Amino acid sequence: MYALIEGPARGWTAVDVLAGIRNRRDRGGGVIGAEVRAGDTAMLPLRMFRSRSFSAALGAGLLANFGLSGLLFVLSLFFQESRGYSSINAGLVFLPLTLPTAINPILTGGWSAGSGRVARHHRGSS
């Protein structure tokens, strides 16, 4: 994050920015390498990405979470700067968002387990 935040201001060729980028690359590669070596005992078996539906669902979730994070950032600034809310009141406005965020994983996990799709992917068949 340091490299992404400071890169435009300090320059992408600054030593500390390049070190941050290299550090992230090396650590990310290490995690992927460990997952490949772990095979069937991996935390997230990479063979699951061969399933188009799994990859598409993961991509859709990534985009939705990316959008929600951006929305929370922009709306918190809007409530504080344009509407004059204190930071506490702006945070309280977002409280209703926590309910679906807390309840949806419970419901969808139960539905997925009930459909049998989770069990098939876990055993390794497509």
Short mmCIF file of N, CA, C and O in Angstrom, two decimals:
data_model
loop_
_atom_site.label_atom_id
_atom_site.label_comp_id
_atom_site.label_asym_id
_atom_site.label_seq_id
_atom_site.Cartn_x
_atom_site.Cartn_y
_atom_site.Cartn_z
N MET A 1 0.82 -1.18 0.00
CA MET A 1 0.00 0.00 0.00
C MET A 1 0.87 1.25 0.00
O MET A 1 0.51 2.24 -0.62
N TYR A 2 1.98 1.19 0.69
CA TYR A 2 2.88 2.34 0.72
C TYR A 2 3.30 2.72 -0.70
O TYR A 2 3.28 3.89 -1.08
N ALA A 3 3.66 1.71 -1.49
CA ALA A 3 4.13 1.98 -2.85
C ALA A 3 3.01 2.60 -3.70
O ALA A 3 3.26 3.53 -4.46
N LEU A 4 1.79 2.12 -3.53
CA LEU A 4 0.68 2.67 -4.31
C LEU A 4 0.34 4.10 -3.89
O LEU A 4 0.00 4.94 -4.73
N ILE A 5 0.45 4.37 -2.60
CA ILE A 5 0.11 5.71 -2.12
C ILE A 5 1.22 6.71 -2.44
O ILE A 5 0.96 7.82 -2.90
N GLU A 6 2.45 6.30 -2.22
CA GLU A 6 3.58 7.23 -2.37
C GLU A 6 4.16 7.26 -3.79
O GLU A 6 4.90 8.17 -4.13
N GLY A 7 3.85 6.26 -4.60
CA GLY A 7 4.41 6.19 -5.94
C GLY A 7 4.18 7.43 -6.79
O GLY A 7 5.13 7.96 -7.38
N PRO A 8 2.94 7.93 -6.87
CA PRO A 8 2.73 9.14 -7.70
C PRO A 8 3.48 10.36 -7.18
O PRO A 8 3.99 11.16 -7.98
N ALA A 9 3.58 10.52 -5.87
CA ALA A 9 4.22 11.72 -5.32
C ALA A 9 5.75 11.61 -5.32
O ALA A 9 6.45 12.54 -5.69
N ARG A 10 6.27 10.46 -4.91
CA ARG A 10 7.72 10.29 -4.77
C ARG A 10 8.38 9.83 -6.06
O ARG A 10 9.58 9.91 -6.21
N GLY A 11 7.57 9.31 -6.96
CA GLY A 11 8.10 8.76 -8.21
C GLY A 11 8.18 7.24 -8.14
O GLY A 11 8.55 6.68 -7.11
N TRP A 12 7.80 6.60 -9.23
CA TRP A 12 7.75 5.14 -9.24
C TRP A 12 9.13 4.50 -9.22
O TRP A 12 9.26 3.31 -9.00
N THR A 13 10.17 5.30 -9.44
CA THR A 13 11.53 4.76 -9.42
C THR A 13 12.26 5.05 -8.12
O THR A 13 13.44 4.73 -7.99
N ALA A 14 11.57 5.65 -7.13
CA ALA A 14 12.19 5.89 -5.82
C ALA A 14 12.51 4.55 -5.17
O ALA A 14 11.77 3.57 -5.32
N VAL A 15 13.62 4.49 -4.46
CA VAL A 15 14.11 3.23 -3.89
C VAL A 15 13.07 2.59 -2.98
O VAL A 15 12.80 1.39 -3.06
N ASP A 16 12.46 3.37 -2.08
CA ASP A 16 11.50 2.79 -1.15
C ASP A 16 10.22 2.33 -1.84
O ASP A 16 9.62 1.34 -1.46
N VAL A 17 9.80 3.02 -2.89
CA VAL A 17 8.62 2.61 -3.64
C VAL A 17 8.91 1.31 -4.39
O VAL A 17 8.11 0.37 -4.35
N LEU A 18 10.06 1.23 -5.05
CA LEU A 18 10.44 -0.01 -5.73
C LEU A 18 10.58 -1.18 -4.76
O LEU A 18 10.20 -2.31 -5.07
N ALA A 19 11.11 -0.89 -3.56
CA ALA A 19 11.24 -1.94 -2.54
C ALA A 19 9.87 -2.45 -2.11
O ALA A 19 9.68 -3.66 -1.92
N GLY A 20 8.92 -1.56 -1.96
CA GLY A 20 7.56 -1.97 -1.60
C GLY A 20 6.91 -2.82 -2.67
O GLY A 20 6.25 -3.82 -2.38
N ILE A 21 7.11 -2.44 -3.93
CA ILE A 21 6.55 -3.22 -5.04
C ILE A 21 7.20 -4.60 -5.09
O ILE A 21 6.52 -5.62 -5.24
N ARG A 22 8.52 -4.65 -4.96
CA ARG A 22 9.23 -5.93 -5.00
C ARG A 22 8.83 -6.83 -3.83
O ARG A 22 8.64 -8.03 -3.98
N ASN A 23 8.67 -6.23 -2.66
CA ASN A 23 8.27 -6.98 -1.47
C ASN A 23 6.91 -7.64 -1.70
O ASN A 23 6.71 -8.81 -1.40
N ARG A 24 5.94 -6.89 -2.23
CA ARG A 24 4.60 -7.42 -2.48
C ARG A 24 4.67 -8.54 -3.52
O ARG A 24 4.04 -9.57 -3.39
N ARG A 25 5.44 -8.32 -4.58
CA ARG A 25 5.58 -9.33 -5.63
C ARG A 25 6.16 -10.62 -5.06
O ARG A 25 5.67 -11.71 -5.32
N ASP A 26 7.22 -10.49 -4.27
CA ASP A 26 7.88 -11.67 -3.72
C ASP A 26 6.98 -12.42 -2.75
O ASP A 26 6.90 -13.64 -2.78
N ARG A 27 6.29 -11.69 -1.90
CA ARG A 27 5.39 -12.34 -0.94
C ARG A 27 4.20 -12.99 -1.64
O ARG A 27 3.79 -14.09 -1.28
N GLY A 28 3.65 -12.33 -2.64
CA GLY A 28 2.55 -12.92 -3.40
C GLY A 28 2.98 -14.18 -4.12
O GLY A 28 2.28 -15.20 -4.12
N GLY A 29 4.16 -14.14 -4.72
CA GLY A 29 4.69 -15.32 -5.39
C GLY A 29 4.96 -16.45 -4.40
O GLY A 29 4.75 -17.63 -4.71
N GLY A 30 5.41 -16.11 -3.20
CA GLY A 30 5.64 -17.12 -2.18
C GLY A 30 4.37 -17.82 -1.75
O GLY A 30 4.35 -19.03 -1.55
N VAL A 31 3.29 -17.05 -1.62
CA VAL A 31 2.00 -17.64 -1.24
C VAL A 31 1.52 -18.58 -2.33
O VAL A 31 1.09 -19.71 -2.06
N ILE A 32 1.60 -18.15 -3.58
CA ILE A 32 1.16 -19.01 -4.69
C ILE A 32 2.02 -20.26 -4.77
O ILE A 32 1.51 -21.37 -4.94
N GLY A 33 3.33 -20.10 -4.60
CA GLY A 33 4.22 -21.25 -4.61
C GLY A 33 3.90 -22.24 -3.51
O GLY A 33 3.90 -23.46 -3.72
N ALA A 34 3.61 -21.75 -2.32
CA ALA A 34 3.25 -22.62 -1.20
C ALA A 34 1.94 -23.35 -1.48
O ALA A 34 1.80 -24.54 -1.17
N GLU A 35 0.99 -22.67 -2.10
CA GLU A 35 -0.29 -23.31 -2.43
C GLU A 35 -0.09 -24.40 -3.47
O GLU A 35 -0.69 -25.47 -3.39
N VAL A 36 0.77 -24.16 -4.46
CA VAL A 36 1.04 -25.17 -5.49
C VAL A 36 1.71 -26.39 -4.86
O VAL A 36 1.33 -27.53 -5.14
N ARG A 37 2.67 -26.18 -4.00
CA ARG A 37 3.37 -27.29 -3.35
C ARG A 37 2.47 -28.07 -2.41
O ARG A 37 2.66 -29.26 -2.21
N ALA A 38 1.48 -27.42 -1.82
CA ALA A 38 0.60 -28.08 -0.85
C ALA A 38 -0.35 -29.07 -1.52
O ALA A 38 -0.86 -29.97 -0.86
N GLY A 39 -0.62 -28.90 -2.81
CA GLY A 39 -1.49 -29.84 -3.53
C GLY A 39 -2.89 -29.87 -2.96
O GLY A 39 -3.55 -28.85 -2.84
N ASP A 40 -3.36 -31.07 -2.58
CA ASP A 40 -4.73 -31.24 -2.08
C ASP A 40 -4.94 -30.65 -0.69
O ASP A 40 -6.07 -30.47 -0.27
N THR A 41 -3.87 -30.38 0.03
CA THR A 41 -4.02 -29.82 1.37
C THR A 41 -3.92 -28.29 1.37
O THR A 41 -3.88 -27.69 2.42
N ALA A 42 -3.90 -27.69 0.19
CA ALA A 42 -3.79 -26.24 0.08
C ALA A 42 -5.02 -25.57 0.69
O ALA A 42 -6.13 -26.13 0.69
N MET A 43 -4.82 -24.36 1.19
CA MET A 43 -5.93 -23.60 1.74
C MET A 43 -6.98 -23.33 0.65
O MET A 43 -8.18 -23.42 0.89
N LEU A 44 -6.53 -22.99 -0.54
CA LEU A 44 -7.40 -22.79 -1.70
C LEU A 44 -6.75 -23.52 -2.87
O LEU A 44 -5.88 -22.97 -3.54
N PRO A 45 -7.15 -24.78 -3.10
CA PRO A 45 -6.53 -25.54 -4.19
C PRO A 45 -6.68 -24.81 -5.53
O PRO A 45 -7.78 -24.44 -5.93
N LEU A 46 -5.56 -24.59 -6.19
CA LEU A 46 -5.56 -23.81 -7.43
C LEU A 46 -6.33 -24.50 -8.54
O LEU A 46 -6.77 -23.85 -9.48
N ARG A 47 -6.53 -25.82 -8.45
CA ARG A 47 -7.30 -26.53 -9.48
C ARG A 47 -8.75 -26.06 -9.52
O ARG A 47 -9.44 -26.23 -10.51
N MET A 48 -9.20 -25.44 -8.42
CA MET A 48 -10.58 -24.93 -8.41
C MET A 48 -10.77 -23.84 -9.45
O MET A 48 -11.87 -23.63 -9.93
N PHE A 49 -9.69 -23.15 -9.80
CA PHE A 49 -9.80 -22.06 -10.78
C PHE A 49 -10.02 -22.58 -12.19
O PHE A 49 -10.30 -21.80 -13.09
N ARG A 50 -9.91 -23.88 -12.41
CA ARG A 50 -10.23 -24.46 -13.72
C ARG A 50 -11.73 -24.42 -14.00
O ARG A 50 -12.15 -24.46 -15.14
N SER A 51 -12.51 -24.36 -12.95
CA SER A 51 -13.96 -24.26 -13.09
C SER A 51 -14.33 -22.84 -13.49
O SER A 51 -14.06 -21.88 -12.76
N ARG A 52 -14.96 -22.71 -14.65
CA ARG A 52 -15.34 -21.38 -15.13
C ARG A 52 -16.34 -20.72 -14.19
O ARG A 52 -16.28 -19.52 -13.95
N SER A 53 -17.27 -21.51 -13.65
CA SER A 53 -18.28 -20.91 -12.76
C SER A 53 -17.63 -20.42 -11.46
O SER A 53 -18.00 -19.36 -10.95
N PHE A 54 -16.66 -21.16 -10.94
CA PHE A 54 -15.96 -20.73 -9.73
C PHE A 54 -15.19 -19.44 -9.99
O PHE A 54 -15.27 -18.49 -9.22
N SER A 55 -14.44 -19.42 -11.08
CA SER A 55 -13.65 -18.23 -11.41
C SER A 55 -14.54 -17.02 -11.67
O SER A 55 -14.22 -15.91 -11.25
N ALA A 56 -15.67 -17.24 -12.37
CA ALA A 56 -16.58 -16.14 -12.64
C ALA A 56 -17.20 -15.62 -11.35
O ALA A 56 -17.31 -14.40 -11.15
N ALA A 57 -17.60 -16.51 -10.46
CA ALA A 57 -18.19 -16.09 -9.19
C ALA A 57 -17.16 -15.34 -8.35
O ALA A 57 -17.48 -14.33 -7.71
N LEU A 58 -15.93 -15.81 -8.35
CA LEU A 58 -14.87 -15.14 -7.60
C LEU A 58 -14.60 -13.75 -8.18
O LEU A 58 -14.43 -12.78 -7.44
N GLY A 59 -14.58 -13.65 -9.49
CA GLY A 59 -14.38 -12.35 -10.14
C GLY A 59 -15.52 -11.39 -9.84
O GLY A 59 -15.29 -10.20 -9.58
N ALA A 60 -16.76 -11.90 -9.88
CA ALA A 60 -17.92 -11.05 -9.57
C ALA A 60 -17.86 -10.56 -8.13
O ALA A 60 -18.13 -9.39 -7.84
N GLY A 61 -17.48 -11.46 -7.22
CA GLY A 61 -17.34 -11.06 -5.82
C GLY A 61 -16.25 -10.02 -5.62
O GLY A 61 -16.41 -9.08 -4.84
N LEU A 62 -15.16 -10.20 -6.34
CA LEU A 62 -14.06 -9.23 -6.25
C LEU A 62 -14.53 -7.85 -6.72
O LEU A 62 -14.28 -6.83 -6.05
N LEU A 63 -15.22 -7.80 -7.85
CA LEU A 63 -15.71 -6.52 -8.36
C LEU A 63 -16.73 -5.89 -7.42
O LEU A 63 -16.71 -4.68 -7.19
N ALA A 64 -17.63 -6.71 -6.86
CA ALA A 64 -18.63 -6.18 -5.94
C ALA A 64 -17.98 -5.60 -4.69
O ALA A 64 -18.33 -4.51 -4.24
N ASN A 65 -17.00 -6.31 -4.14
CA ASN A 65 -16.32 -5.82 -2.94
C ASN A 65 -15.47 -4.59 -3.24
O ASN A 65 -15.39 -3.67 -2.43
N PHE A 66 -14.85 -4.57 -4.41
CA PHE A 66 -14.08 -3.40 -4.82
C PHE A 66 -15.00 -2.18 -4.93
O PHE A 66 -14.68 -1.09 -4.46
N GLY A 67 -16.15 -2.37 -5.55
CA GLY A 67 -17.12 -1.28 -5.69
C GLY A 67 -17.66 -0.81 -4.35
O GLY A 67 -17.78 0.40 -4.10
N LEU A 68 -17.95 -1.76 -3.45
CA LEU A 68 -18.48 -1.39 -2.14
C LEU A 68 -17.44 -0.61 -1.34
O LEU A 68 -17.76 0.38 -0.69
N SER A 69 -16.19 -1.04 -1.41
CA SER A 69 -15.13 -0.32 -0.68
C SER A 69 -14.99 1.11 -1.20
O SER A 69 -14.85 2.05 -0.42
N GLY A 70 -15.03 1.27 -2.51
CA GLY A 70 -14.95 2.62 -3.08
C GLY A 70 -16.15 3.46 -2.69
O GLY A 70 -16.02 4.65 -2.38
N LEU A 71 -17.33 2.83 -2.69
CA LEU A 71 -18.55 3.54 -2.32
C LEU A 71 -18.49 4.01 -0.87
O LEU A 71 -18.85 5.15 -0.56
N LEU A 72 -18.02 3.15 0.01
CA LEU A 72 -17.92 3.54 1.43
C LEU A 72 -16.97 4.71 1.61
O LEU A 72 -17.24 5.63 2.39
N PHE A 73 -15.87 4.69 0.88
CA PHE A 73 -14.90 5.79 0.98
C PHE A 73 -15.52 7.10 0.50
O PHE A 73 -15.46 8.13 1.18
N VAL A 74 -16.12 7.07 -0.68
CA VAL A 74 -16.67 8.29 -1.26
C VAL A 74 -17.86 8.80 -0.44
O VAL A 74 -17.98 10.00 -0.19
N LEU A 75 -18.73 7.89 -0.01
CA LEU A 75 -19.90 8.33 0.76
C LEU A 75 -19.52 8.88 2.13
O LEU A 75 -20.15 9.82 2.61
N SER A 76 -18.49 8.32 2.75
CA SER A 76 -18.08 8.87 4.05
C SER A 76 -17.57 10.30 3.87
O SER A 76 -17.85 11.17 4.70
N LEU A 77 -16.83 10.54 2.79
CA LEU A 77 -16.40 11.92 2.52
C LEU A 77 -17.59 12.82 2.22
O LEU A 77 -17.66 13.96 2.67
N PHE A 78 -18.56 12.31 1.47
CA PHE A 78 -19.75 13.09 1.13
C PHE A 78 -20.51 13.50 2.39
O PHE A 78 -20.87 14.66 2.57
N PHE A 79 -20.74 12.51 3.28
CA PHE A 79 -21.50 12.82 4.50
C PHE A 79 -20.77 13.83 5.38
O PHE A 79 -21.40 14.69 5.98
N GLN A 80 -19.46 13.75 5.45
CA GLN A 80 -18.72 14.65 6.32
C GLN A 80 -18.49 16.02 5.69
O GLN A 80 -18.64 17.04 6.37
N GLU A 81 -18.15 16.05 4.41
CA GLU A 81 -17.81 17.32 3.77
C GLU A 81 -19.05 18.07 3.27
O GLU A 81 -19.15 19.28 3.46
N SER A 82 -19.98 17.37 2.63
CA SER A 82 -21.14 18.06 2.03
C SER A 82 -22.31 18.20 2.99
O SER A 82 -23.02 19.18 2.96
N ARG A 83 -22.51 17.19 3.82
CA ARG A 83 -23.66 17.20 4.72
C ARG A 83 -23.32 17.68 6.12
O ARG A 83 -24.21 17.86 6.93
N GLY A 84 -22.03 17.82 6.43
CA GLY A 84 -21.62 18.34 7.73
C GLY A 84 -21.72 17.35 8.87
O GLY A 84 -21.71 17.75 10.04
N TYR A 85 -21.81 16.04 8.59
CA TYR A 85 -21.87 15.04 9.65
C TYR A 85 -20.51 14.93 10.33
O TYR A 85 -19.47 15.10 9.71
N SER A 86 -20.54 14.63 11.62
CA SER A 86 -19.29 14.30 12.30
C SER A 86 -18.84 12.91 11.83
O SER A 86 -19.63 12.18 11.22
N SER A 87 -17.62 12.55 12.12
CA SER A 87 -17.15 11.23 11.69
C SER A 87 -17.94 10.11 12.36
O SER A 87 -18.22 9.08 11.75
N ILE A 88 -18.35 10.32 13.60
CA ILE A 88 -19.16 9.31 14.31
C ILE A 88 -20.52 9.17 13.64
O ILE A 88 -20.98 8.05 13.40
N ASN A 89 -21.18 10.28 13.34
CA ASN A 89 -22.49 10.21 12.70
C ASN A 89 -22.40 9.63 11.30
O ASN A 89 -23.29 8.88 10.88
N ALA A 90 -21.35 9.95 10.57
CA ALA A 90 -21.17 9.36 9.24
C ALA A 90 -21.00 7.85 9.37
O ALA A 90 -21.55 7.08 8.57
N GLY A 91 -20.27 7.40 10.39
CA GLY A 91 -20.13 5.96 10.61
C GLY A 91 -21.44 5.31 10.99
O GLY A 91 -21.74 4.19 10.54
N LEU A 92 -22.25 5.98 11.79
CA LEU A 92 -23.54 5.42 12.18
C LEU A 92 -24.49 5.27 11.00
O LEU A 92 -25.32 4.38 10.97
N VAL A 93 -24.37 6.18 10.03
CA VAL A 93 -25.20 6.08 8.83
C VAL A 93 -24.94 4.76 8.10
O VAL A 93 -25.83 4.18 7.50
N PHE A 94 -23.71 4.25 8.18
CA PHE A 94 -23.35 3.01 7.49
C PHE A 94 -23.71 1.75 8.28
O PHE A 94 -23.54 0.64 7.76
N LEU A 95 -24.19 1.90 9.50
CA LEU A 95 -24.53 0.73 10.30
C LEU A 95 -25.49 -0.24 9.61
O LEU A 95 -25.30 -1.46 9.71
N PRO A 96 -26.53 0.22 8.91
CA PRO A 96 -27.42 -0.74 8.25
C PRO A 96 -26.72 -1.63 7.21
O PRO A 96 -27.19 -2.72 6.91
N LEU A 97 -25.59 -1.19 6.68
CA LEU A 97 -24.85 -2.02 5.73
C LEU A 97 -24.24 -3.26 6.38
O LEU A 97 -23.91 -4.22 5.71
N THR A 98 -24.08 -3.22 7.70
CA THR A 98 -23.46 -4.36 8.37
C THR A 98 -24.39 -5.55 8.44
O THR A 98 -23.92 -6.68 8.50
N LEU A 99 -25.69 -5.34 8.44
CA LEU A 99 -26.61 -6.47 8.54
C LEU A 99 -26.51 -7.42 7.34
O LEU A 99 -26.30 -8.63 7.54
N PRO A 100 -26.66 -6.93 6.10
CA PRO A 100 -26.51 -7.87 4.99
C PRO A 100 -25.11 -8.48 4.92
O PRO A 100 -24.95 -9.64 4.57
N THR A 101 -24.11 -7.69 5.28
CA THR A 101 -22.74 -8.19 5.26
C THR A 101 -22.55 -9.33 6.25
O THR A 101 -21.79 -10.26 6.01
N ALA A 102 -23.25 -9.28 7.36
CA ALA A 102 -23.15 -10.33 8.37
C ALA A 102 -24.06 -11.52 8.06
O ALA A 102 -23.70 -12.66 8.30
N ILE A 103 -25.23 -11.27 7.49
CA ILE A 103 -26.22 -12.34 7.29
C ILE A 103 -26.01 -13.09 5.98
O ILE A 103 -26.18 -14.31 5.92
N ASN A 104 -25.63 -12.39 4.91
CA ASN A 104 -25.49 -13.05 3.60
C ASN A 104 -24.55 -14.25 3.59
O ASN A 104 -24.90 -15.28 3.01
N PRO A 105 -23.36 -14.19 4.18
CA PRO A 105 -22.50 -15.37 4.16
C PRO A 105 -23.12 -16.58 4.85
O PRO A 105 -22.93 -17.72 4.42
N ILE A 106 -23.87 -16.34 5.90
CA ILE A 106 -24.52 -17.44 6.62
C ILE A 106 -25.58 -18.09 5.72
O ILE A 106 -25.63 -19.31 5.57
N LEU A 107 -26.40 -17.27 5.09
CA LEU A 107 -27.47 -17.80 4.22
C LEU A 107 -26.91 -18.49 2.98
O LEU A 107 -27.30 -19.60 2.64
N THR A 108 -25.98 -17.82 2.30
CA THR A 108 -25.46 -18.40 1.06
C THR A 108 -24.62 -19.63 1.33
O THR A 108 -24.59 -20.56 0.52
N GLY A 109 -23.93 -19.68 2.46
CA GLY A 109 -23.18 -20.89 2.82
C GLY A 109 -24.11 -22.07 3.00
O GLY A 109 -23.83 -23.17 2.52
N GLY A 110 -25.22 -21.86 3.67
CA GLY A 110 -26.21 -22.93 3.84
C GLY A 110 -26.84 -23.36 2.53
O GLY A 110 -27.02 -24.54 2.27
N TRP A 111 -27.14 -22.40 1.68
CA TRP A 111 -27.74 -22.73 0.38
C TRP A 111 -26.75 -23.50 -0.49
O TRP A 111 -27.11 -24.45 -1.16
N SER A 112 -25.50 -23.07 -0.48
CA SER A 112 -24.49 -23.76 -1.29
C SER A 112 -24.28 -25.18 -0.80
O SER A 112 -24.17 -26.11 -1.59
N ALA A 113 -24.20 -25.36 0.50
CA ALA A 113 -24.01 -26.71 1.05
C ALA A 113 -25.22 -27.58 0.73
O ALA A 113 -25.07 -28.76 0.42
N GLY A 114 -26.41 -27.00 0.77
CA GLY A 114 -27.62 -27.76 0.47
C GLY A 114 -27.72 -28.17 -0.99
O GLY A 114 -28.30 -29.20 -1.33
N SER A 115 -27.12 -27.39 -1.89
CA SER A 115 -27.20 -27.70 -3.32
C SER A 115 -26.22 -28.80 -3.71
O SER A 115 -26.33 -29.37 -4.79
N GLY A 116 -25.23 -29.08 -2.89
CA GLY A 116 -24.25 -30.11 -3.21
C GLY A 116 -23.09 -29.60 -4.04
O GLY A 116 -22.13 -30.32 -4.27
N ARG A 117 -23.14 -28.37 -4.51
CA ARG A 117 -22.07 -27.86 -5.35
C ARG A 117 -20.75 -27.74 -4.59
O ARG A 117 -19.70 -28.00 -5.12
N VAL A 118 -20.81 -27.35 -3.34
CA VAL A 118 -19.59 -27.18 -2.55
C VAL A 118 -18.91 -28.53 -2.37
O VAL A 118 -17.72 -28.66 -2.54
N ALA A 119 -19.69 -29.55 -2.06
CA ALA A 119 -19.11 -30.88 -1.84
C ALA A 119 -18.45 -31.42 -3.10
O ALA A 119 -17.37 -32.01 -3.04
N ARG A 120 -19.04 -31.21 -4.27
CA ARG A 120 -18.44 -31.71 -5.51
C ARG A 120 -17.12 -31.04 -5.79
O ARG A 120 -16.15 -31.68 -6.14
N HIS A 121 -17.06 -29.71 -5.62
CA HIS A 121 -15.80 -29.00 -5.88
C HIS A 121 -14.74 -29.40 -4.87
O HIS A 121 -13.58 -29.49 -5.20
N HIS A 122 -15.15 -29.63 -3.63
CA HIS A 122 -14.18 -29.98 -2.61
C HIS A 122 -13.53 -31.34 -2.90
O HIS A 122 -12.37 -31.53 -2.64
N ARG A 123 -14.31 -32.27 -3.45
CA ARG A 123 -13.76 -33.59 -3.76
C ARG A 123 -12.89 -33.58 -5.00
O ARG A 123 -12.20 -34.53 -5.29
N GLY A 124 -12.96 -32.50 -5.79
CA GLY A 124 -12.07 -32.39 -6.93
C GLY A 124 -12.73 -32.62 -8.28
O GLY A 124 -12.11 -32.46 -9.31
N SER A 125 -14.00 -33.00 -8.33
CA SER A 125 -14.65 -33.16 -9.64
C SER A 125 -15.22 -31.84 -10.08
O SER A 125 -15.48 -30.95 -9.28
N SER A 126 -15.41 -31.68 -11.39
CA SER A 126 -15.92 -30.40 -11.91
C SER A 126 -17.41 -30.40 -12.03
O SER A 126 -18.05 -31.30 -12.35
#
